[in-house]
Amino acid sequence: MTGATNGHLREITRRTALGALGAGIIGATVASWPRLTGTDIPGRGDNSLSIAIMGTAADAAARQRAIDAFTRLHPEIRVKVQAIQAADWKDFFTKILTMVAAGTPPDVVYVATEGAQLFAEKLAHPLDEFVRRDAADMREFFDDVHPSLVEAFMYKGSLYQLPMDWNAANMYYNTTAFSQAGLERPADDWTHVDFRDSLTAMRKARTSDFTPYYWTNRLFGGVVPWLYANDTSFLKETRSTGGEWLWDDFYAKDPSRSLRSGGYQWLEPNADDDRVFESFDYLRGLVKDGLGVRPEEGGGGSLVGLFASNRIGTTPAGGYWVQGLHEAGMGANDFDVQFFPRWKTQRHQFGTAGYAIMKTAKDKDAAWEWIKFSAGREAMELIFPNPITTPARRSMVNERLYAGKGPAHWKVFYDTLDRFPTTGPIPAPPQQAAVETALMKNVSLAVSGDEQQLKQALGSMQRDLELALRRQS
Amino acid sequence: MSTTTPPRQRPDQAARRGRPGAAPAASASAATGRNRQRWLPWIFLAPTILGMGLFTLVPIVASVVLAFFRWDIISAPSFVGFDNFSEVVQDPTVRVSFLNTIVFVVVAVALQLGLALALAVMVQEKMPAWLRVFFRSAFFFPLILSAASVSIFMRYLFNEQFGVVNWFLSLVGIPAVPWLTTPGGSAAVVVLVYVWQNFGFSFLLFIGGLASIPVETYEAASIDGATGWRKHLHVTLPLLSPTTLVASVMAIINALQVFDQPYVLTRGGPGDSTRTAVMVIFESAFQRLEFGQASVIGVLLTLIIMAITAAQFRLSKRFVFYQ
């Protein structure tokens, strides 16, 4: 028997015990070294193309069929998708920046409009050379994708991402609540006054446990669509020069060619504009009269359930809601969608997302091959088999995608771009995080009190935005 | 007897003094033992010292250094002298967040300690053992929950339109309260959620403190004619003062660093009404990528925490009684 002498167990001395403890610590450290150094993270330490997306492990797994198809085409490129869970895009970008600081950035990142200019300014590699090189392959993609989505990813004349999916702030309405209030489907060109009348009718029909208009305080679907409809915004919108290489080559015959530019720029605050005041005052009136809620900050996670249980009459959202409402038990005719009400204009707000190649990417050609493949019809159909978003390709927004799920007027989603070509992206300069904080922190105050409080809140917003735009500029 | 007994000497001491009978072998062994006694404590302390150095001292020093630089993670840091300090001091959001934090600390700590003490006294009163165990567990339970999860849950409870809290209020005819969308309401909810989640720790400290008060002291007080309230006022509170000091020091330090509850519940809003100092550090660093300014705010907060804690210990000389 090991350790036994003369039939007795050998006494374990303190020295032996300490030695064993030390050996144990060293052994445990060696065993856990891959975890300590992060080399056990998939894709790290090998030549795989690492792709970061916002989502869960299930979202990453859902991309596996696309990865498999890509691997068949490019067996020499190994792809690893890393899903990063985050409450919103701002949190996701924070995590990506932390990875950059840690010296472990991914090669490719799925970036939404909210971060497009931050990445273009600091982190991403332009796609111009690749698009020009593979122009023949890319022509079919651009033919199928509205130029507004592409322009949202132009920054100072260069293209940084290809739009994969997008969502406009359309107006969802509960058909049961509408019919209870004796309302018909609103007209395509309904106005903000018509909208208010509809809310009033719903409020009269259902006095309790029901909210005619529910909205959240955030960049997408909050106050911004109302500002856009009133032909204004909280930031002054300008355009960069450049980008002709893309527009002349791929969109020369597009009716909206003359509108296109080298990308949007938001350089100055505009919260002191009269129309901004007017728009906020309209929303303040809805809150004051019990037609709309005070907007809550954060995402709209709980909204689907509330809407599906017939407790909300209307709310702004994009095509991403359809699958959620279907899963929450809503039938295809229980809800519908219409364009956002018009005011001075009927310009809508949208957000889009696509892959960006990081400047630090080891193999940019491989990264581009992934992006090009993902923009193809086959990959997009694998990644977006359900209406969890609006695909960037017009041809994919079809009867088949919405069959049995609704809404009846699903064509509204892509028509938002086709019928209103001035529809614009979320205002998101490189200082987006600071800008969003400045907006959100003043919106609730602006719409929750009297006129004086509204003026003070807008004054505060103007100051905060000045500070936000001055920083990091 | 004890006066005539020679003081005991350790063998190594005897050997050093050349006492007869101190064998050379024994002397060598004693020297080894002495050496071991010198470095052995350091071996046991090493992990802690290493941990403190790596994860406490280095970040503190790094923060102080970083306070003089402009750094956005991506670009190389650039030295800006005291620019970050002046920008932080002039930033109204920072000023409001510090004011909010101080007000929060005063209200939340007072409620936390008051509630914990009251419930600890209640649980220490005569009651079946199983009930005592139940209350102890129940009051401590919120502390082990994730603050973020609790706050998400509370968001639903306090929703103005569809929250359970307003539903209960509606049963007694109280109209819906805009808990999370008005400055007063959101501040109240943040304090409420924070206190509910954190009073369990103070409660446990008070339970321990109460258990250490000798029963004889209460009996003596009773003989002197003290009734229930007077006993608590003149016996429990003074004898519990060392525990109260520890509980208040820890509660204040924790409250000064409050982040999870206001961040998840209200994101600091509406306006800046629930924005706290740590939240501004997070926003400056990880959302605006101004690590220099975040460091300045962090350093200021650290100094405030140190000053308050020092003041507490200084004042404790007057108000804390040891048996």
CSV table of C-alpha atoms in Angstrom, one decimal, chain B:
chain,number,residue,atom,x,y,z
B,1,MET,CA,3.7,30.4,43.3
B,2,SER,CA,3.7,32.0,40.0
B,3,THR,CA,6.2,34.6,41.2
B,4,THR,CA,8.8,32.0,41.9
B,5,THR,CA,8.3,30.0,38.7
B,6,PRO,CA,11.0,31.0,36.2
B,7,PRO,CA,9.6,32.3,33.0
B,8,ARG,CA,9.4,29.7,30.2
B,9,GLN,CA,12.0,30.0,27.5
B,10,ARG,CA,11.7,28.7,24.0
B,11,PRO,CA,14.6,26.2,23.2
B,12,ASP,CA,15.9,28.6,20.6
B,13,GLN,CA,16.1,31.4,23.1
B,14,ALA,CA,18.0,29.1,25.5
B,15,ALA,CA,20.4,28.1,22.8
B,16,ARG,CA,21.1,31.7,21.9
B,17,ARG,CA,21.9,32.5,25.4
B,18,GLY,CA,24.4,29.6,25.7
B,19,ARG,CA,22.5,27.9,28.4
B,20,PRO,CA,23.9,24.5,29.4
B,21,GLY,CA,21.9,21.7,28.0
B,22,ALA,CA,21.1,23.4,24.8
B,23,ALA,CA,22.4,20.8,22.3
B,24,PRO,CA,23.8,22.1,18.9
B,25,ALA,CA,21.4,19.9,16.9
B,26,ALA,CA,18.5,21.2,18.8
B,27,SER,CA,19.8,24.7,18.2
B,28,ALA,CA,19.9,24.2,14.4
B,29,SER,CA,16.5,22.8,14.5
B,30,ALA,CA,15.2,25.7,16.5
B,31,ALA,CA,16.8,28.1,14.1
B,32,THR,CA,15.0,26.4,11.2
B,33,GLY,CA,11.8,26.6,13.1
B,34,ARG,CA,12.3,30.2,13.8
B,35,ASN,CA,12.9,31.0,10.1
B,36,ARG,CA,9.9,29.0,9.2
B,37,GLN,CA,7.8,31.0,11.6
B,38,ARG,CA,9.0,34.1,9.9
B,39,TRP,CA,8.0,33.3,6.4
B,40,LEU,CA,5.1,31.0,7.0
B,41,PRO,CA,2.6,33.8,7.7
B,42,TRP,CA,3.7,35.5,4.5
B,43,ILE,CA,3.0,32.3,2.5
B,44,PHE,CA,-0.5,32.2,3.8
B,45,LEU,CA,-0.9,35.9,3.3
B,46,ALA,CA,0.6,35.9,-0.2
B,47,PRO,CA,-2.6,35.0,-2.1
B,48,THR,CA,-4.5,37.8,-0.4
B,49,ILE,CA,-1.6,40.3,-0.8
B,50,LEU,CA,-1.3,39.3,-4.5
B,51,GLY,CA,-5.0,39.6,-5.0
B,52,MET,CA,-5.2,42.9,-3.3
B,53,GLY,CA,-2.2,44.2,-5.2
B,54,LEU,CA,-3.5,43.0,-8.6
B,55,PHE,CA,-7.1,43.7,-8.3
B,56,THR,CA,-7.3,46.6,-5.9
B,57,LEU,CA,-4.0,48.6,-5.8
B,58,VAL,CA,-3.1,48.3,-9.4
B,59,PRO,CA,-6.6,49.5,-10.6
B,60,ILE,CA,-6.5,52.3,-8.1
B,61,VAL,CA,-3.1,53.5,-9.3
B,62,ALA,CA,-4.1,53.0,-12.9
B,63,SER,CA,-7.3,55.0,-12.4
B,64,VAL,CA,-5.3,57.9,-10.8
B,65,VAL,CA,-2.8,57.9,-13.7
B,66,LEU,CA,-5.6,57.5,-16.3
B,67,ALA,CA,-7.3,60.6,-14.9
B,68,PHE,CA,-4.7,62.7,-16.5
B,69,PHE,CA,-5.1,61.1,-20.0
B,70,ARG,CA,-7.7,61.1,-22.7
B,71,TRP,CA,-8.3,57.5,-23.8
B,72,ASP,CA,-11.0,55.9,-25.8
B,73,ILE,CA,-9.7,52.3,-25.7
B,74,ILE,CA,-9.1,52.3,-29.4
B,75,SER,CA,-6.6,55.2,-29.8
B,76,ALA,CA,-3.4,55.6,-27.8
B,77,PRO,CA,-3.9,57.6,-24.6
B,78,SER,CA,-2.9,61.3,-24.7
B,79,PHE,CA,-1.8,63.3,-21.7
B,80,VAL,CA,-4.2,66.2,-21.0
B,81,GLY,CA,-3.1,67.3,-17.5
B,82,PHE,CA,-6.1,68.5,-15.4
B,83,ASP,CA,-8.5,68.9,-18.3
B,84,ASN,CA,-10.5,65.8,-17.3
B,85,PHE,CA,-10.8,67.2,-13.8
B,86,SER,CA,-12.1,70.6,-15.0
B,87,GLU,CA,-14.5,69.0,-17.5
B,88,VAL,CA,-15.9,66.7,-14.8
B,89,VAL,CA,-16.3,69.4,-12.3
B,90,GLN,CA,-18.2,71.6,-14.8
B,91,ASP,CA,-20.4,68.7,-16.0
B,92,PRO,CA,-23.9,69.3,-14.6
B,93,THR,CA,-24.7,65.6,-15.0
B,94,VAL,CA,-21.8,64.6,-12.8
B,95,ARG,CA,-22.8,67.1,-10.1
B,96,VAL,CA,-26.4,65.9,-10.1
B,97,SER,CA,-25.4,62.3,-10.0
B,98,PHE,CA,-23.2,62.9,-6.9
B,99,LEU,CA,-26.1,64.8,-5.3
B,100,ASN,CA,-28.5,62.0,-6.1
B,101,THR,CA,-26.0,59.5,-4.6
B,102,ILE,CA,-25.7,61.4,-1.4
B,103,VAL,CA,-29.5,61.8,-1.0
B,104,PHE,CA,-29.9,58.1,-1.9
B,105,VAL,CA,-27.3,57.1,0.7
B,106,VAL,CA,-29.0,59.1,3.5
B,107,VAL,CA,-32.5,57.8,2.7
B,108,ALA,CA,-31.6,54.2,1.8
B,109,VAL,CA,-29.2,53.6,4.6
B,110,ALA,CA,-31.5,55.0,7.2
B,111,LEU,CA,-34.4,52.8,5.9
B,112,GLN,CA,-32.1,49.8,5.6
B,113,LEU,CA,-30.7,50.0,9.1
B,114,GLY,CA,-34.0,51.0,10.6
B,115,LEU,CA,-35.8,48.1,9.0
B,116,ALA,CA,-33.1,45.6,9.7
B,117,LEU,CA,-32.9,46.6,13.4
B,118,ALA,CA,-36.6,46.5,13.9
B,119,LEU,CA,-37.0,43.1,12.2
B,120,ALA,CA,-34.0,41.7,14.1
B,121,VAL,CA,-35.4,42.8,17.4
B,122,MET,CA,-38.8,41.3,16.4
B,123,VAL,CA,-37.2,38.0,15.3
B,124,GLN,CA,-35.2,37.8,18.6
B,125,GLU,CA,-38.3,38.1,20.6
B,126,LYS,CA,-39.9,34.9,21.8
B,127,MET,CA,-41.2,32.9,18.9
B,128,PRO,CA,-41.0,29.3,17.8
B,129,ALA,CA,-37.6,28.3,16.6
B,130,TRP,CA,-38.9,27.2,13.2
B,131,LEU,CA,-40.6,30.6,12.7
B,132,ARG,CA,-37.3,32.3,13.6
B,133,VAL,CA,-35.4,30.3,11.0
B,134,PHE,CA,-38.1,31.0,8.5
B,135,PHE,CA,-37.9,34.8,9.0
B,136,ARG,CA,-34.1,34.8,9.0
B,137,SER,CA,-34.1,32.9,5.7
B,138,ALA,CA,-36.9,35.1,4.2
B,139,PHE,CA,-35.2,38.3,5.1
B,140,PHE,CA,-31.8,37.2,3.8
B,141,PHE,CA,-33.1,35.7,0.6
B,142,PRO,CA,-33.3,38.8,-1.5
B,143,LEU,CA,-29.6,39.4,-0.9
B,144,ILE,CA,-28.6,36.3,-2.8
B,145,LEU,CA,-30.7,37.2,-5.8
B,146,SER,CA,-29.1,39.0,-8.8
B,147,ALA,CA,-29.8,42.7,-8.5
B,148,ALA,CA,-30.3,42.9,-12.3
B,149,SER,CA,-32.9,40.1,-12.3
B,150,VAL,CA,-34.7,41.6,-9.3
B,151,SER,CA,-34.8,45.0,-11.0
B,152,ILE,CA,-36.1,43.6,-14.3
B,153,PHE,CA,-38.9,41.8,-12.3
B,154,MET,CA,-39.6,45.1,-10.4
B,155,ARG,CA,-40.0,46.9,-13.7
B,156,TYR,CA,-42.9,44.8,-14.5
B,157,LEU,CA,-44.4,45.1,-11.0
B,158,PHE,CA,-44.2,48.9,-11.1
B,159,ASN,CA,-45.3,49.4,-14.7
B,160,GLU,CA,-47.8,52.3,-14.6
B,161,GLN,CA,-50.4,50.7,-17.0
B,162,PHE,CA,-50.1,47.0,-16.4
B,163,GLY,CA,-48.1,46.6,-13.2
B,164,VAL,CA,-49.3,44.5,-10.3
B,165,VAL,CA,-48.6,47.3,-7.8
B,166,ASN,CA,-51.0,49.7,-9.5
B,167,TRP,CA,-53.5,46.9,-9.9
B,168,PHE,CA,-53.6,46.4,-6.1
B,169,LEU,CA,-53.9,50.2,-5.6
B,170,SER,CA,-56.8,50.3,-8.0
B,171,LEU,CA,-58.6,47.8,-5.8
B,172,VAL,CA,-58.8,50.4,-3.1
B,173,GLY,CA,-59.6,53.2,-5.4
B,174,ILE,CA,-56.2,54.7,-5.8
B,175,PRO,CA,-55.5,55.9,-9.4
B,176,ALA,CA,-52.4,54.5,-11.3
B,177,VAL,CA,-49.2,55.9,-10.0
B,178,PRO,CA,-46.5,56.7,-12.6
B,179,TRP,CA,-43.8,54.9,-10.6
B,180,LEU,CA,-41.0,54.7,-13.1
B,181,THR,CA,-41.7,57.6,-15.3
B,182,THR,CA,-41.7,60.6,-12.9
B,183,PRO,CA,-38.7,61.8,-10.9
B,184,GLY,CA,-40.3,61.3,-7.5
B,185,GLY,CA,-41.8,57.9,-8.4
B,186,SER,CA,-38.7,56.5,-9.9
B,187,ALA,CA,-36.5,57.6,-7.0
B,188,ALA,CA,-38.9,56.0,-4.6
B,189,VAL,CA,-38.9,52.7,-6.4
B,190,VAL,CA,-35.1,52.6,-6.7
B,191,VAL,CA,-34.8,53.2,-2.9
B,192,LEU,CA,-37.5,50.7,-2.2
B,193,VAL,CA,-36.0,48.0,-4.3
B,194,TYR,CA,-32.5,48.6,-3.1
B,195,VAL,CA,-33.6,48.5,0.6
B,196,TRP,CA,-35.7,45.4,0.1
B,197,GLN,CA,-32.8,43.6,-1.5
B,198,ASN,CA,-30.0,44.8,0.9
B,199,PHE,CA,-31.5,45.0,4.4
B,200,GLY,CA,-31.0,41.3,4.9
B,201,PHE,CA,-27.2,41.7,5.4
B,202,SER,CA,-27.7,44.4,8.1
B,203,PHE,CA,-30.4,42.2,9.6
B,204,LEU,CA,-28.0,39.3,10.0
B,205,LEU,CA,-25.4,41.6,11.6
B,206,PHE,CA,-28.0,42.9,14.1
B,207,ILE,CA,-29.2,39.3,14.9
B,208,GLY,CA,-25.6,38.5,15.7
B,209,GLY,CA,-25.2,41.6,17.8
B,210,LEU,CA,-28.4,41.0,19.7
B,211,ALA,CA,-27.4,37.4,20.5
B,212,SER,CA,-24.2,38.7,22.1
B,213,ILE,CA,-26.0,41.0,24.6
B,214,PRO,CA,-26.0,39.1,27.9
B,215,VAL,CA,-29.5,38.2,29.2
B,216,GLU,CA,-28.4,39.4,32.6
B,217,THR,CA,-28.2,42.9,31.4
B,218,TYR,CA,-31.9,42.8,30.5
B,219,GLU,CA,-32.7,41.1,33.7
B,220,ALA,CA,-30.9,43.9,35.6
B,221,ALA,CA,-32.7,46.5,33.7
B,222,SER,CA,-36.0,44.8,34.5
B,223,ILE,CA,-35.2,44.8,38.2
B,224,ASP,CA,-34.5,48.5,37.8
B,225,GLY,CA,-38.0,48.9,36.4
B,226,ALA,CA,-37.2,49.3,32.8
B,227,THR,CA,-40.1,48.3,30.5
B,228,GLY,CA,-39.9,47.0,26.9
B,229,TRP,CA,-39.2,50.2,25.1
B,230,ARG,CA,-36.9,51.5,27.7
B,231,LYS,CA,-34.9,48.3,27.7
B,232,HIS,CA,-34.4,48.6,23.9
B,233,LEU,CA,-33.5,52.3,24.3
B,234,HIS,CA,-31.1,52.0,27.2
B,235,VAL,CA,-29.8,48.5,26.8
B,236,THR,CA,-30.2,47.2,23.3
B,237,LEU,CA,-29.2,50.3,21.4
B,238,PRO,CA,-26.1,51.2,23.4
B,239,LEU,CA,-24.8,47.6,23.5
B,240,LEU,CA,-25.6,47.1,19.8
B,241,SER,CA,-23.6,50.3,18.9
B,242,PRO,CA,-20.5,48.3,17.8
B,243,THR,CA,-22.7,46.3,15.4
B,244,THR,CA,-24.5,49.4,14.3
B,245,LEU,CA,-21.1,51.0,13.4
B,246,VAL,CA,-20.1,48.0,11.3
B,247,ALA,CA,-23.5,47.8,9.7
B,248,SER,CA,-23.6,51.5,8.9
B,249,VAL,CA,-20.1,51.6,7.5
B,250,MET,CA,-20.8,48.7,5.2
B,251,ALA,CA,-24.3,50.0,4.2
B,252,ILE,CA,-22.9,53.4,3.4
B,253,ILE,CA,-20.0,52.1,1.3
B,254,ASN,CA,-22.4,49.8,-0.6
B,255,ALA,CA,-25.0,52.5,-1.1
B,256,LEU,CA,-22.4,55.0,-2.4
B,257,GLN,CA,-21.7,52.5,-5.1
B,258,VAL,CA,-25.3,51.8,-6.1
B,259,PHE,CA,-25.6,51.0,-9.8
B,260,ASP,CA,-27.6,47.9,-10.7
B,261,GLN,CA,-31.0,48.9,-9.5
B,262,PRO,CA,-31.3,52.4,-10.9
B,263,TYR,CA,-29.6,51.3,-14.2
B,264,VAL,CA,-32.0,48.5,-14.9
B,265,LEU,CA,-35.1,50.1,-13.4
B,266,THR,CA,-34.8,53.6,-14.9
B,267,ARG,CA,-31.5,54.0,-16.8
B,268,GLY,CA,-31.0,57.0,-14.6
B,269,GLY,CA,-34.2,58.8,-15.6
B,270,PRO,CA,-36.4,60.4,-16.1
B,271,GLY,CA,-34.0,63.2,-16.8
B,272,ASP,CA,-31.1,62.7,-14.3
B,273,SER,CA,-33.4,62.0,-11.4
B,274,THR,CA,-32.0,58.5,-10.6
B,275,ARG,CA,-28.6,58.8,-12.1
B,276,THR,CA,-25.9,57.8,-9.6
B,277,ALA,CA,-22.1,58.4,-9.5
B,278,VAL,CA,-21.2,54.9,-10.5
B,279,MET,CA,-23.7,55.0,-13.3
B,280,VAL,CA,-21.9,58.1,-14.7
B,281,ILE,CA,-18.6,56.3,-14.4
B,282,PHE,CA,-20.1,53.4,-16.4
B,283,GLU,CA,-21.6,55.7,-19.0
B,284,SER,CA,-18.4,57.8,-19.3
B,285,ALA,CA,-16.2,54.8,-19.7
B,286,PHE,CA,-18.1,52.2,-21.6
B,287,GLN,CA,-20.7,54.2,-23.5
B,288,ARG,CA,-18.9,57.4,-24.3
B,289,LEU,CA,-15.4,55.9,-24.2
B,290,GLU,CA,-14.0,58.7,-22.0
B,291,PHE,CA,-11.9,56.6,-19.7
B,292,GLY,CA,-10.0,59.5,-18.4
B,293,GLN,CA,-13.1,61.3,-17.2
B,294,ALA,CA,-14.5,58.1,-15.8
B,295,SER,CA,-11.3,57.7,-13.8
B,296,VAL,CA,-11.6,61.2,-12.4
B,297,ILE,CA,-15.2,60.5,-11.2
B,298,GLY,CA,-14.0,57.1,-9.8
B,299,VAL,CA,-11.2,58.8,-7.9
B,300,LEU,CA,-13.6,61.5,-6.5
B,301,LEU,CA,-16.0,58.8,-5.4
B,302,THR,CA,-13.2,56.8,-3.7
B,303,LEU,CA,-12.1,60.0,-1.8
B,304,ILE,CA,-15.7,60.6,-0.7
B,305,ILE,CA,-16.1,57.0,0.5
B,306,MET,CA,-12.8,57.2,2.4
B,307,ALA,CA,-13.7,60.6,4.0
B,308,ILE,CA,-17.1,59.4,5.1
B,309,THR,CA,-15.8,56.1,6.5
B,310,ALA,CA,-13.0,57.9,8.3
B,311,ALA,CA,-15.6,60.3,9.8
B,312,GLN,CA,-17.7,57.4,10.9
B,313,PHE,CA,-14.8,55.8,12.7
B,314,ARG,CA,-13.8,59.1,14.3
B,315,LEU,CA,-17.4,59.8,15.5
B,316,SER,CA,-17.7,56.2,16.7
B,317,LYS,CA,-15.4,57.1,19.6
B,318,ARG,CA,-18.3,59.2,21.0
B,319,PHE,CA,-21.2,57.0,20.2
B,320,VAL,CA,-20.0,53.4,20.3
B,321,PHE,CA,-20.0,51.6,23.6
B,322,TYR,CA,-18.1,48.4,24.2
B,323,GLN,CA,-18.9,46.1,27.2
